PDB file of C-alpha atoms in Angstrom:
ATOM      1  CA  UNK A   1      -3.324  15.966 -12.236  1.00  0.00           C
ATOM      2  CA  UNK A   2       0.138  14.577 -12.114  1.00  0.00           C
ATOM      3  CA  UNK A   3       0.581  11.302  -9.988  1.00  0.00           C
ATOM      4  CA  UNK A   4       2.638  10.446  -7.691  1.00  0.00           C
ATOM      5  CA  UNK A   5       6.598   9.972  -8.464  1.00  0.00           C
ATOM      6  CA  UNK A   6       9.451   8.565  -7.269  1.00  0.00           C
ATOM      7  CA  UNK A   7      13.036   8.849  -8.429  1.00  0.00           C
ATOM      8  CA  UNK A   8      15.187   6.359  -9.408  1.00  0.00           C
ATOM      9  CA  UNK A   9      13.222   3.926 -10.909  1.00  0.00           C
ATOM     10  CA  UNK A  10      15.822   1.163 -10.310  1.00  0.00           C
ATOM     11  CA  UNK A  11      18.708   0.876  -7.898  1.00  0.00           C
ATOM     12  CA  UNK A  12      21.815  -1.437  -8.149  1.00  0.00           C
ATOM     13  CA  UNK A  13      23.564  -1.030  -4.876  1.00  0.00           C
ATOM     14  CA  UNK A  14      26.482  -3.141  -3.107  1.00  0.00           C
ATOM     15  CA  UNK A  15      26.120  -4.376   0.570  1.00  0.00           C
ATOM     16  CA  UNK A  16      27.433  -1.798   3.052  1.00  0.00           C
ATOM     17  CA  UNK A  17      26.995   1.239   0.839  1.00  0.00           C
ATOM     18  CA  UNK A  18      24.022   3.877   1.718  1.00  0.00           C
ATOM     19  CA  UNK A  19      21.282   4.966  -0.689  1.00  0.00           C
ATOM     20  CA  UNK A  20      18.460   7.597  -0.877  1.00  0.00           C
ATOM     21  CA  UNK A  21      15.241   7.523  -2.885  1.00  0.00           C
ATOM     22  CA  UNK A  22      12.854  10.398  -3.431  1.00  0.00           C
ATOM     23  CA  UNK A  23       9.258  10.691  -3.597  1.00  0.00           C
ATOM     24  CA  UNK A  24       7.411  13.683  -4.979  1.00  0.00           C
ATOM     25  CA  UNK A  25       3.235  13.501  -3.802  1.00  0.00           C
ATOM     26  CA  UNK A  26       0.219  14.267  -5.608  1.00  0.00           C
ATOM     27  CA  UNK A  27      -0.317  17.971  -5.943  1.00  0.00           C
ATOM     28  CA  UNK A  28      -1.643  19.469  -2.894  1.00  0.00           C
ATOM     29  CA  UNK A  29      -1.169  15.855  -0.881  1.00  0.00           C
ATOM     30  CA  UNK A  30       0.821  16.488   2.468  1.00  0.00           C
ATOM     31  CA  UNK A  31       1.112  13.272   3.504  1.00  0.00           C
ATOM     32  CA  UNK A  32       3.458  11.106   2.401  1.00  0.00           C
ATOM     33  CA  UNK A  33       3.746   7.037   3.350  1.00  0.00           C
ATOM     34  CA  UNK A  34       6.453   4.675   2.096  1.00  0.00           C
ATOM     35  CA  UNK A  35       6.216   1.157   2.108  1.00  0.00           C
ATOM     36  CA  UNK A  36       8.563  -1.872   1.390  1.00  0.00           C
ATOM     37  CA  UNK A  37       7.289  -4.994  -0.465  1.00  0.00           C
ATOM     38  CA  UNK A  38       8.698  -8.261  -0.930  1.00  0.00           C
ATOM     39  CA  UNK A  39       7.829 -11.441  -2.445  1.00  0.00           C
ATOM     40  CA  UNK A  40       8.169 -12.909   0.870  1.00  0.00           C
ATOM     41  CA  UNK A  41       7.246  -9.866   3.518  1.00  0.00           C
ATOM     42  CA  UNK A  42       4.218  -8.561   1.481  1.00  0.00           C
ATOM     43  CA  UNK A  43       3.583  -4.894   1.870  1.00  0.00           C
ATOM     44  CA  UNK A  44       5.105  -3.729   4.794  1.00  0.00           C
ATOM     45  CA  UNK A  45       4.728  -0.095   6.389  1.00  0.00           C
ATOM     46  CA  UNK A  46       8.339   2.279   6.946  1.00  0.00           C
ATOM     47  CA  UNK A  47       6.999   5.649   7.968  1.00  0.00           C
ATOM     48  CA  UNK A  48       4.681   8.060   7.026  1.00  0.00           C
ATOM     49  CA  UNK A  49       5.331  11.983   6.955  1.00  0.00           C
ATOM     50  CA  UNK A  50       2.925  14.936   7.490  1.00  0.00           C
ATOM     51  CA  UNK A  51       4.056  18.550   7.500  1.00  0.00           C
ATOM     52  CA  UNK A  52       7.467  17.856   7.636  1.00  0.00           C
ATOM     53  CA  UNK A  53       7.142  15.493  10.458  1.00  0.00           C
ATOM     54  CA  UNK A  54       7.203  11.844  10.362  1.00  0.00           C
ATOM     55  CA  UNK A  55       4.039  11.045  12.536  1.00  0.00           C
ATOM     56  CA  UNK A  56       3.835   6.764  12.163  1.00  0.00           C
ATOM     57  CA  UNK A  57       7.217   4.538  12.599  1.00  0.00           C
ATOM     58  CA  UNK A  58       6.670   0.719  11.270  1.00  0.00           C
ATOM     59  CA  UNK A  59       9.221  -1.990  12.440  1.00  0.00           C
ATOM     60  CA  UNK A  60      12.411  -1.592  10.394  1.00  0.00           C
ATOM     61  CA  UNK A  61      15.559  -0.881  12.024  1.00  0.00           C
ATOM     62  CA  UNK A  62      16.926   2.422  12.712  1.00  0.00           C
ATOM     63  CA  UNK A  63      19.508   2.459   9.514  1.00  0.00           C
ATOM     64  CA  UNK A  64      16.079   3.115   7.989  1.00  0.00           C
ATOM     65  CA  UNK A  65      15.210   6.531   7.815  1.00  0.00           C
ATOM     66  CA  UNK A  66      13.265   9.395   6.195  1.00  0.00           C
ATOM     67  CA  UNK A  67      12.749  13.208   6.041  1.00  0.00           C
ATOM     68  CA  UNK A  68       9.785  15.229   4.231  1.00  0.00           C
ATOM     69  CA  UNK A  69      10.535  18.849   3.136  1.00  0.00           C
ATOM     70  CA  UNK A  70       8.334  22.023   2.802  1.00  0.00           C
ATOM     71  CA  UNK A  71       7.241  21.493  -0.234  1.00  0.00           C
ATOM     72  CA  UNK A  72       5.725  17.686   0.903  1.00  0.00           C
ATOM     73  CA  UNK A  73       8.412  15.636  -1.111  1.00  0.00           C
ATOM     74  CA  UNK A  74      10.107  13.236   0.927  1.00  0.00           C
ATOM     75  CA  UNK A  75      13.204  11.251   0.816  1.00  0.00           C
ATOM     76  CA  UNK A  76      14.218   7.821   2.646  1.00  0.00           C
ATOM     77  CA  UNK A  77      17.544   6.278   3.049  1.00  0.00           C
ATOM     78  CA  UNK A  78      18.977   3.304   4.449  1.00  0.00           C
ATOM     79  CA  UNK A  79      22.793   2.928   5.332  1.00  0.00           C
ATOM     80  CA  UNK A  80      24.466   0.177   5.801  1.00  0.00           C
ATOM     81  CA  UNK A  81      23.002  -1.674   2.932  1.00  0.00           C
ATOM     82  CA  UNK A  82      22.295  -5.619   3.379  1.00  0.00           C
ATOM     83  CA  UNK A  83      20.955  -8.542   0.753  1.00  0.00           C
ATOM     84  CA  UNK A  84      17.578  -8.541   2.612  1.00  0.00           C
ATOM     85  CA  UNK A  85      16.959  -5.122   1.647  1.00  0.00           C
ATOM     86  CA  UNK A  86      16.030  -5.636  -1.690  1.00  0.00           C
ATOM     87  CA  UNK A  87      12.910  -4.811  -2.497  1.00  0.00           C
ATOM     88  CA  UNK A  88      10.462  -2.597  -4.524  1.00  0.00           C
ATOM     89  CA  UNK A  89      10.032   0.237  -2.216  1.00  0.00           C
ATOM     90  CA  UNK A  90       6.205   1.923  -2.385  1.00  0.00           C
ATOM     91  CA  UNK A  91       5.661   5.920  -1.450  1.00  0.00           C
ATOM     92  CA  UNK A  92       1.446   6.836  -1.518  1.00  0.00           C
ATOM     93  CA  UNK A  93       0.898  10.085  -0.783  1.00  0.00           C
ATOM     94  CA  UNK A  94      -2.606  11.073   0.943  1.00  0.00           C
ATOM     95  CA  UNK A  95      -4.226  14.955   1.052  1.00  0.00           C
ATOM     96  CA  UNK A  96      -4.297  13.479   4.565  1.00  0.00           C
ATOM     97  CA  UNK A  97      -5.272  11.099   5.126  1.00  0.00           C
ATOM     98  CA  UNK A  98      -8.300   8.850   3.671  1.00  0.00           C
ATOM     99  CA  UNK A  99      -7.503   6.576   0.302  1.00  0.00           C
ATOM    100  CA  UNK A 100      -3.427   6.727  -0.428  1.00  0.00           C
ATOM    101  CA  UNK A 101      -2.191   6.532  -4.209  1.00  0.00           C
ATOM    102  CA  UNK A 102       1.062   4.789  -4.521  1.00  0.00           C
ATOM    103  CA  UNK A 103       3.726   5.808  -7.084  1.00  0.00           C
ATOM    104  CA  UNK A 104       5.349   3.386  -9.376  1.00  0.00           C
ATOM    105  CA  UNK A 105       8.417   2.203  -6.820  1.00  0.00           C
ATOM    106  CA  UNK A 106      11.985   2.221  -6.708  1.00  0.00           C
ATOM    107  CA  UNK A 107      13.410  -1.542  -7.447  1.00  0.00           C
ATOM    108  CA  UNK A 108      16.374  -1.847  -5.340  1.00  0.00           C
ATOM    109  CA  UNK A 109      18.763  -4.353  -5.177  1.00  0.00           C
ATOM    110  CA  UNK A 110      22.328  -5.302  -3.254  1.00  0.00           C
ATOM    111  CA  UNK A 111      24.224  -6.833  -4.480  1.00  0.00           C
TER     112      UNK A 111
ATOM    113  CA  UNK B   1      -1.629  -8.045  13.275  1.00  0.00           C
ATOM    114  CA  UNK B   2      -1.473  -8.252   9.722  1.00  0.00           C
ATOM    115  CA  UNK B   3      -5.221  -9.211   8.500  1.00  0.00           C
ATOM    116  CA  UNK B   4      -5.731 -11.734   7.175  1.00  0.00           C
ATOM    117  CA  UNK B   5      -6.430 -12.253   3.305  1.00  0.00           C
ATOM    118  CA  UNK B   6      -9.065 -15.152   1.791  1.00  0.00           C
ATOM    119  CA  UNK B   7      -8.721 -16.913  -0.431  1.00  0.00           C
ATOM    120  CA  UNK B   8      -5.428 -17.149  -1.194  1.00  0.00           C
ATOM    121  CA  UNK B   9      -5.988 -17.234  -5.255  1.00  0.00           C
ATOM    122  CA  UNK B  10      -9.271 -17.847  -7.215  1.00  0.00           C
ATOM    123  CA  UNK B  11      -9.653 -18.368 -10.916  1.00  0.00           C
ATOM    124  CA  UNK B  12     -12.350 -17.033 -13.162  1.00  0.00           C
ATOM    125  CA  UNK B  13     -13.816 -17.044 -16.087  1.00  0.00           C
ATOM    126  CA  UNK B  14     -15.308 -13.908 -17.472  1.00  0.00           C
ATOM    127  CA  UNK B  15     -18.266 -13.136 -16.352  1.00  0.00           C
ATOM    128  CA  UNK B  16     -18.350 -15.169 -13.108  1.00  0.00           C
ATOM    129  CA  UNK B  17     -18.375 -13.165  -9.927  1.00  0.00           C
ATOM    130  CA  UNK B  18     -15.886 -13.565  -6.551  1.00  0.00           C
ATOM    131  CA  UNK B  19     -15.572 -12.405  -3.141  1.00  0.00           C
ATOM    132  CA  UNK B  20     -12.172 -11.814  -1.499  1.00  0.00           C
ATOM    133  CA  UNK B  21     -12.260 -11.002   2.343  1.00  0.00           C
ATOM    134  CA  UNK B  22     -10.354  -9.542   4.573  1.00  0.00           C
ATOM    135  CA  UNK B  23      -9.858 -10.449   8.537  1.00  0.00           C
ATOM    136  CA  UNK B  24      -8.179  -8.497  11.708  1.00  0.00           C
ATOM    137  CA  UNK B  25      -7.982  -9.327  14.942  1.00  0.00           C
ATOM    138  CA  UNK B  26      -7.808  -5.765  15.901  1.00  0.00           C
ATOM    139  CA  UNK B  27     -10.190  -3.130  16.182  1.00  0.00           C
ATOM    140  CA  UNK B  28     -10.716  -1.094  13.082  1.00  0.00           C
ATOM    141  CA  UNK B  29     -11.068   2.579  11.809  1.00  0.00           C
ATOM    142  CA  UNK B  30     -10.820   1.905   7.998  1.00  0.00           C
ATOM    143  CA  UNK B  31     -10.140  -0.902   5.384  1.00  0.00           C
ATOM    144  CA  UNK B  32      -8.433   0.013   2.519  1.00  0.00           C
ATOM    145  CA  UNK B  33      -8.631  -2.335  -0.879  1.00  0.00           C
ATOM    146  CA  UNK B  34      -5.794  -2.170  -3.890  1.00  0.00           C
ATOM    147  CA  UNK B  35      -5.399  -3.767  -6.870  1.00  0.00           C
ATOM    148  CA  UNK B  36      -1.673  -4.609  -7.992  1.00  0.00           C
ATOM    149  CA  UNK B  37      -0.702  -5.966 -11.374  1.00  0.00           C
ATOM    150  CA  UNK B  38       2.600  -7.387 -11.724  1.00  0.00           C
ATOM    151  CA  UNK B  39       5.268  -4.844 -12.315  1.00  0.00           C
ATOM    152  CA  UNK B  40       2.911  -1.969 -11.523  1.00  0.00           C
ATOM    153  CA  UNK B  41       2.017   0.198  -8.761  1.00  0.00           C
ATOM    154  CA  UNK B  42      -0.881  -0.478  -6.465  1.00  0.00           C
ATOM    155  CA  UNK B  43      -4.159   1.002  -7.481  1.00  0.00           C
ATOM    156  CA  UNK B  44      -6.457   2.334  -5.364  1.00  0.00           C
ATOM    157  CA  UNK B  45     -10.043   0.851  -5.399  1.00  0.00           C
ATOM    158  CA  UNK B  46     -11.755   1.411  -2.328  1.00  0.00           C
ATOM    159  CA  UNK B  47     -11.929   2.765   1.531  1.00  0.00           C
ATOM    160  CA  UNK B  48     -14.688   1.928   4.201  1.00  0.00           C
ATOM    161  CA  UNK B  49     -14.737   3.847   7.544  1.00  0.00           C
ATOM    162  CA  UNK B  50     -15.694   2.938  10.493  1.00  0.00           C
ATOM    163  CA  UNK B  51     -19.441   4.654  10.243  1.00  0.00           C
ATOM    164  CA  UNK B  52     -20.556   3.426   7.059  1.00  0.00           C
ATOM    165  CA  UNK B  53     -19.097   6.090   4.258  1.00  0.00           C
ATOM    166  CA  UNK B  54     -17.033   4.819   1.663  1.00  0.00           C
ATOM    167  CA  UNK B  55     -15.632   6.061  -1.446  1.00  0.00           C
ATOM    168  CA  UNK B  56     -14.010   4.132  -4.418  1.00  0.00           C
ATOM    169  CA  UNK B  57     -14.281   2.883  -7.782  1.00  0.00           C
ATOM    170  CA  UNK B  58     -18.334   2.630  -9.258  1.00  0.00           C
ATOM    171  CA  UNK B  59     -18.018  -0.749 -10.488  1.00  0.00           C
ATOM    172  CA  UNK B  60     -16.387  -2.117  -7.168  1.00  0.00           C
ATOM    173  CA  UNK B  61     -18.562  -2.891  -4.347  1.00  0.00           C
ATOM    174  CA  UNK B  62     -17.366  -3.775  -0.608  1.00  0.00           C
ATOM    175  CA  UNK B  63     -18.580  -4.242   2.634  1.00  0.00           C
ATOM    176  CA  UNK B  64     -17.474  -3.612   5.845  1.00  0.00           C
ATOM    177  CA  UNK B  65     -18.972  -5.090   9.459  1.00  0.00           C
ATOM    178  CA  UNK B  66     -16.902  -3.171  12.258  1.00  0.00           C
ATOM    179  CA  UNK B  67     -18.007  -5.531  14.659  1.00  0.00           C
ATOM    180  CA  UNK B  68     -16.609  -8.795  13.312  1.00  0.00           C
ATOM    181  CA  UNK B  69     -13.709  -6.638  11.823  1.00  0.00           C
ATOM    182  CA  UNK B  70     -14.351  -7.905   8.579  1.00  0.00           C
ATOM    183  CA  UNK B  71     -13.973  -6.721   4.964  1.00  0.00           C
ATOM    184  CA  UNK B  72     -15.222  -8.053   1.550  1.00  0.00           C
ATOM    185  CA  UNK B  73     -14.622  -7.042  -1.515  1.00  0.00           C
ATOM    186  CA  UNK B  74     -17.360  -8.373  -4.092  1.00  0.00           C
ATOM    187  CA  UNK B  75     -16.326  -8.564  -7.826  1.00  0.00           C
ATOM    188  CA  UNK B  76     -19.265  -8.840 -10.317  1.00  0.00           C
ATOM    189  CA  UNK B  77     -19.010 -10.124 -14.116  1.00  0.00           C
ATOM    190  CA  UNK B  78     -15.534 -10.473 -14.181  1.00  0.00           C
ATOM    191  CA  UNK B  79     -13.494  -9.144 -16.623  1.00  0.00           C
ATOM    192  CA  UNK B  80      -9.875 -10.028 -17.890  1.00  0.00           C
ATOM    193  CA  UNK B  81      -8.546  -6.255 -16.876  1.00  0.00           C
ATOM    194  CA  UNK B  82      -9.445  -7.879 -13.159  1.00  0.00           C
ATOM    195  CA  UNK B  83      -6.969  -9.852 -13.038  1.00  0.00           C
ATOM    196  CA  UNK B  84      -4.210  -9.050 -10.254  1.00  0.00           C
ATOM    197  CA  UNK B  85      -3.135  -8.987  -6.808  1.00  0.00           C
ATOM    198  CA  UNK B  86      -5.759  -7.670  -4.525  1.00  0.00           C
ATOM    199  CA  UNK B  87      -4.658  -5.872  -0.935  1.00  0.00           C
ATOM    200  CA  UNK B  88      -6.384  -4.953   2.000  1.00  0.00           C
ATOM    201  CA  UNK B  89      -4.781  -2.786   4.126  1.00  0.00           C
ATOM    202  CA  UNK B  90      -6.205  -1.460   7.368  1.00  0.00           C
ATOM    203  CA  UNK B  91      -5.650   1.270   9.611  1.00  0.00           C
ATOM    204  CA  UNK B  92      -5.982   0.679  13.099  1.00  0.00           C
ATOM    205  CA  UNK B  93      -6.266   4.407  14.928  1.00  0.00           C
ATOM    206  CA  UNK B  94      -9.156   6.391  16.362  1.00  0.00           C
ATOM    207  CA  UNK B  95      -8.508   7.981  13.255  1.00  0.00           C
ATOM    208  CA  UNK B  96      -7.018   7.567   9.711  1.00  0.00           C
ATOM    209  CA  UNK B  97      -3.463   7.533  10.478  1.00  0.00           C
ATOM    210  CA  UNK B  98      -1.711   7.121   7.339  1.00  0.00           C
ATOM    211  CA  UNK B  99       0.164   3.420   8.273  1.00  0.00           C
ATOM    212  CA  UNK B 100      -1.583   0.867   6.746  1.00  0.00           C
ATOM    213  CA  UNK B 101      -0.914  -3.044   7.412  1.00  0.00           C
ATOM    214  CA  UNK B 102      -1.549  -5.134   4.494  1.00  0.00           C
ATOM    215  CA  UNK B 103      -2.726  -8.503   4.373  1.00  0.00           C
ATOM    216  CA  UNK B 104      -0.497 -11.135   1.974  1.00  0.00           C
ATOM    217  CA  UNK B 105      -3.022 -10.346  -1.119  1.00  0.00           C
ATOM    218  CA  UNK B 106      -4.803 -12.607  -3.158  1.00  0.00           C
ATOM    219  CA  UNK B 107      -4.134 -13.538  -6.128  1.00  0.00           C
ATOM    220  CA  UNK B 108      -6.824 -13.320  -9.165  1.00  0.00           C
ATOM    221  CA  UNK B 109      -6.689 -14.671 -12.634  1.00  0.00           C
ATOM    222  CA  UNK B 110      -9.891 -14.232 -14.935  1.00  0.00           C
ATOM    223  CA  UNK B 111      -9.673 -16.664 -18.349  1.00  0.00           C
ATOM    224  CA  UNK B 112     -11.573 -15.988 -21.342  1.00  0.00           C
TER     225      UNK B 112
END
């Protein structure tokens, strides 16, 4: 069974500019989490989608956002890029909702 | 609200055993324990619910006292493939909810 995936692998953006990453959940998961991590933050919890709804809002500000389609793959994006938000950002996807598997990240960075 | 992680970082040597716990100040439904190895993913090892089931990895054991909202994860004969990041993340609804706050991890090396 295929994993969990998430598209790009690595992001070089510019402060001010917008971006969107996509995350495509275990087969037959509906629930889809993302997470951000940094060194100094840790793991922290953005939202978490379930039948095209997003269910579970963590405390990021509202130029974060996120949208799950039909078919359970999601997308976030954040406008109005700044230097803080670089990170390695973290989708798991869940059947829901017990043990999560995480998919290898998207590394941004602004520049 | 973010539990709290301890210790912070233990080294081994292979073999030796180590417990890492995990601490909330807030009521629990499930505790959630990951492995992360630098550059990689998190891996899923284990999940206790509030009731007693759990389900995870045979050769990792963990227990889970609802009333002290406590976690710990018990590593026997260490090997080097242990080494890592370990996360506990919990999930405080009636129910699983799918947000899970992670504590700051703990860092484990195991030496030959």
């Amino acid at each position: 069974k295929a994993g969990v995936t998430q598209t790009p692998r690595y992001l070089i953006k510019t402060r001010g500019q917008q971006v969107t990453l996509s995350c495509s959940p275990i087969s037959g998961h509906r629930s889809v989490s993302w997470y951000q991590q940094t060194p100094g933050q840790g793991l922290q919890f953005l939202f978490e989608y379930f039948s095209e709804t997003q269910r579970n809002k963590g405390n990021f500000p509202g130029r974060f956002s996120g949208r799950q389609f039909s078919n359970s793959r999601s997308e976030m994006n954040v406008s109005t890029l700044e230097l803080g938000d670089s990170a390695l950002y973290l989708c798991a996807s869940s059947i829901p909702y017990n043990e999560q598997f995480f998919g290898p990240g998207t590394r941004l960075t602004v520049l | 609200q973010q539990p709290v992680q301890s210790p912070q970082a233990v080294i081994l040597r292979e073999g030796e055993d180590a417990v890492i716990n995990c601490s909330s100040s807030k009521a629990l439904y499930s505790v959630h324990w990951y492995r992360q190895k630098h550059g990689e993913a998190p891996v899923f090892l284990m999940i206790l619910l509030k009731g007693g089931e759990q389900k995870g990895h045979e050769k990792i054991s963990a227990s889970f006292n609802e009333k002290k909202q406590q976690s710990s994860l018990y590593l026997t004969a260490s090997q080097l493939s242990y080494s890592g990041t370990y996360f506990c993340g919990t999930d405080h609804g009636s129910s699983n909810t799918g947000k899970l706050i992670f504590g700051q991890g703990t860092t484990l090396q195991v030496k030959p």
